[in-house]
């Protein structure tokens, strides 16, 4: 006899997706719209430029879309591999900024963005579970091949972006 009751793994994935996605969407909204005390594109762009992500406004837009868009899609469980990879990529960029301050967030370290990025990547790999838009749509945007493709594409983008940032920071230190 099978039980049609809630599956606790799927419920756990729903909670993890909704919580992580909501936090990421809020962070992206700070960057894009200035909501929740954020700087919007102007303020975030200026900050991005100051930490070596040039051009600042473009980097603010990309990070904001990756966080807000990836967060909303993760919360919905839609296009989960791409959503998780995009959010993880944005958090890799944030982790690089905070890395010189050590691990713990109370000292300005990378603990928080690294955790969000790891969680987003894990959701990309694990999938959204049964209580998701992907499941309702027959997993058309959540195929097995999409996971390595999304993560590899994001990894390439992150490496290029971090390489450009390193050159910008190195040039600023040399000046």
PDB file of N, CA and C in Angstrom, residues 17 72-81 83 128 132-134 137 141:
ATOM      1  N   UNK A  17      14.415  25.712  -1.507  1.00  0.00           N
ATOM      2  CA  UNK A  17      14.310  26.550  -2.708  1.00  0.00           C
ATOM      3  C   UNK A  17      13.649  27.876  -2.402  1.00  0.00           C
ATOM      4  N   UNK A  72      14.182  34.046  -8.020  1.00  0.00           N
ATOM      5  CA  UNK A  72      12.755  33.818  -8.310  1.00  0.00           C
ATOM      6  C   UNK A  72      12.557  32.452  -8.946  1.00  0.00           C
ATOM      7  N   UNK A  73      13.411  32.116  -9.925  1.00  0.00           N
ATOM      8  CA  UNK A  73      13.279  30.815 -10.585  1.00  0.00           C
ATOM      9  C   UNK A  73      13.542  29.662  -9.623  1.00  0.00           C
ATOM     10  N   UNK A  74      14.528  29.818  -8.735  1.00  0.00           N
ATOM     11  CA  UNK A  74      14.758  28.767  -7.732  1.00  0.00           C
ATOM     12  C   UNK A  74      13.552  28.607  -6.822  1.00  0.00           C
ATOM     13  N   UNK A  75      13.004  29.717  -6.362  1.00  0.00           N
ATOM     14  CA  UNK A  75      11.844  29.648  -5.470  1.00  0.00           C
ATOM     15  C   UNK A  75      10.679  28.917  -6.150  1.00  0.00           C
ATOM     16  N   UNK A  76      10.496  29.182  -7.428  1.00  0.00           N
ATOM     17  CA  UNK A  76       9.429  28.513  -8.182  1.00  0.00           C
ATOM     18  C   UNK A  76       9.783  27.082  -8.558  1.00  0.00           C
ATOM     19  N   UNK A  77      11.062  26.776  -8.571  1.00  0.00           N
ATOM     20  CA  UNK A  77      11.497  25.473  -9.066  1.00  0.00           C
ATOM     21  C   UNK A  77      11.347  25.401 -10.572  1.00  0.00           C
ATOM     22  N   UNK A  78      11.728  26.463 -11.256  1.00  0.00           N
ATOM     23  CA  UNK A  78      11.593  26.546 -12.713  1.00  0.00           C
ATOM     24  C   UNK A  78      12.978  26.763 -13.324  1.00  0.00           C
ATOM     25  N   UNK A  79      13.307  25.949 -14.332  1.00  0.00           N
ATOM     26  CA  UNK A  79      14.626  26.017 -14.969  1.00  0.00           C
ATOM     27  C   UNK A  79      15.715  25.917 -13.897  1.00  0.00           C
ATOM     28  N   UNK A  80      15.558  24.967 -13.019  1.00  0.00           N
ATOM     29  CA  UNK A  80      16.395  24.860 -11.826  1.00  0.00           C
ATOM     30  C   UNK A  80      17.889  24.780 -12.114  1.00  0.00           C
ATOM     31  N   UNK A  81      18.345  24.019 -13.116  1.00  0.00           N
ATOM     32  CA  UNK A  81      19.800  24.011 -13.365  1.00  0.00           C
ATOM     33  C   UNK A  81      20.344  25.396 -13.721  1.00  0.00           C
ATOM     34  N   UNK A  83      18.894  28.360 -13.145  1.00  0.00           N
ATOM     35  CA  UNK A  83      18.667  29.286 -12.034  1.00  0.00           C
ATOM     36  C   UNK A  83      19.716  29.111 -10.947  1.00  0.00           C
ATOM     37  N   UNK A 128      14.628  20.340  -8.376  1.00  0.00           N
ATOM     38  CA  UNK A 128      13.667  21.086  -7.576  1.00  0.00           C
ATOM     39  C   UNK A 128      12.734  20.250  -6.715  1.00  0.00           C
ATOM     40  N   UNK A 132       7.191  21.673  -7.596  1.00  0.00           N
ATOM     41  CA  UNK A 132       7.894  22.690  -8.362  1.00  0.00           C
ATOM     42  C   UNK A 132       7.233  22.910  -9.713  1.00  0.00           C
ATOM     43  N   UNK A 133       7.542  24.063 -10.295  1.00  0.00           N
ATOM     44  CA  UNK A 133       7.065  24.342 -11.652  1.00  0.00           C
ATOM     45  C   UNK A 133       7.725  23.393 -12.651  1.00  0.00           C
ATOM     46  N   UNK A 134       9.000  23.063 -12.443  1.00  0.00           N
ATOM     47  CA  UNK A 134       9.656  22.113 -13.345  1.00  0.00           C
ATOM     48  C   UNK A 134       8.903  20.789 -13.384  1.00  0.00           C
ATOM     49  N   UNK A 137       5.689  21.019 -15.294  1.00  0.00           N
ATOM     50  CA  UNK A 137       5.900  21.167 -16.740  1.00  0.00           C
ATOM     51  C   UNK A 137       6.629  19.967 -17.349  1.00  0.00           C
ATOM     52  N   UNK A 141      12.504  22.102 -18.682  1.00  0.00           N
ATOM     53  CA  UNK A 141      13.642  23.006 -18.454  1.00  0.00           C
ATOM     54  C   UNK A 141      14.553  22.485 -17.344  1.00  0.00           C
TER      55      UNK A 141
END
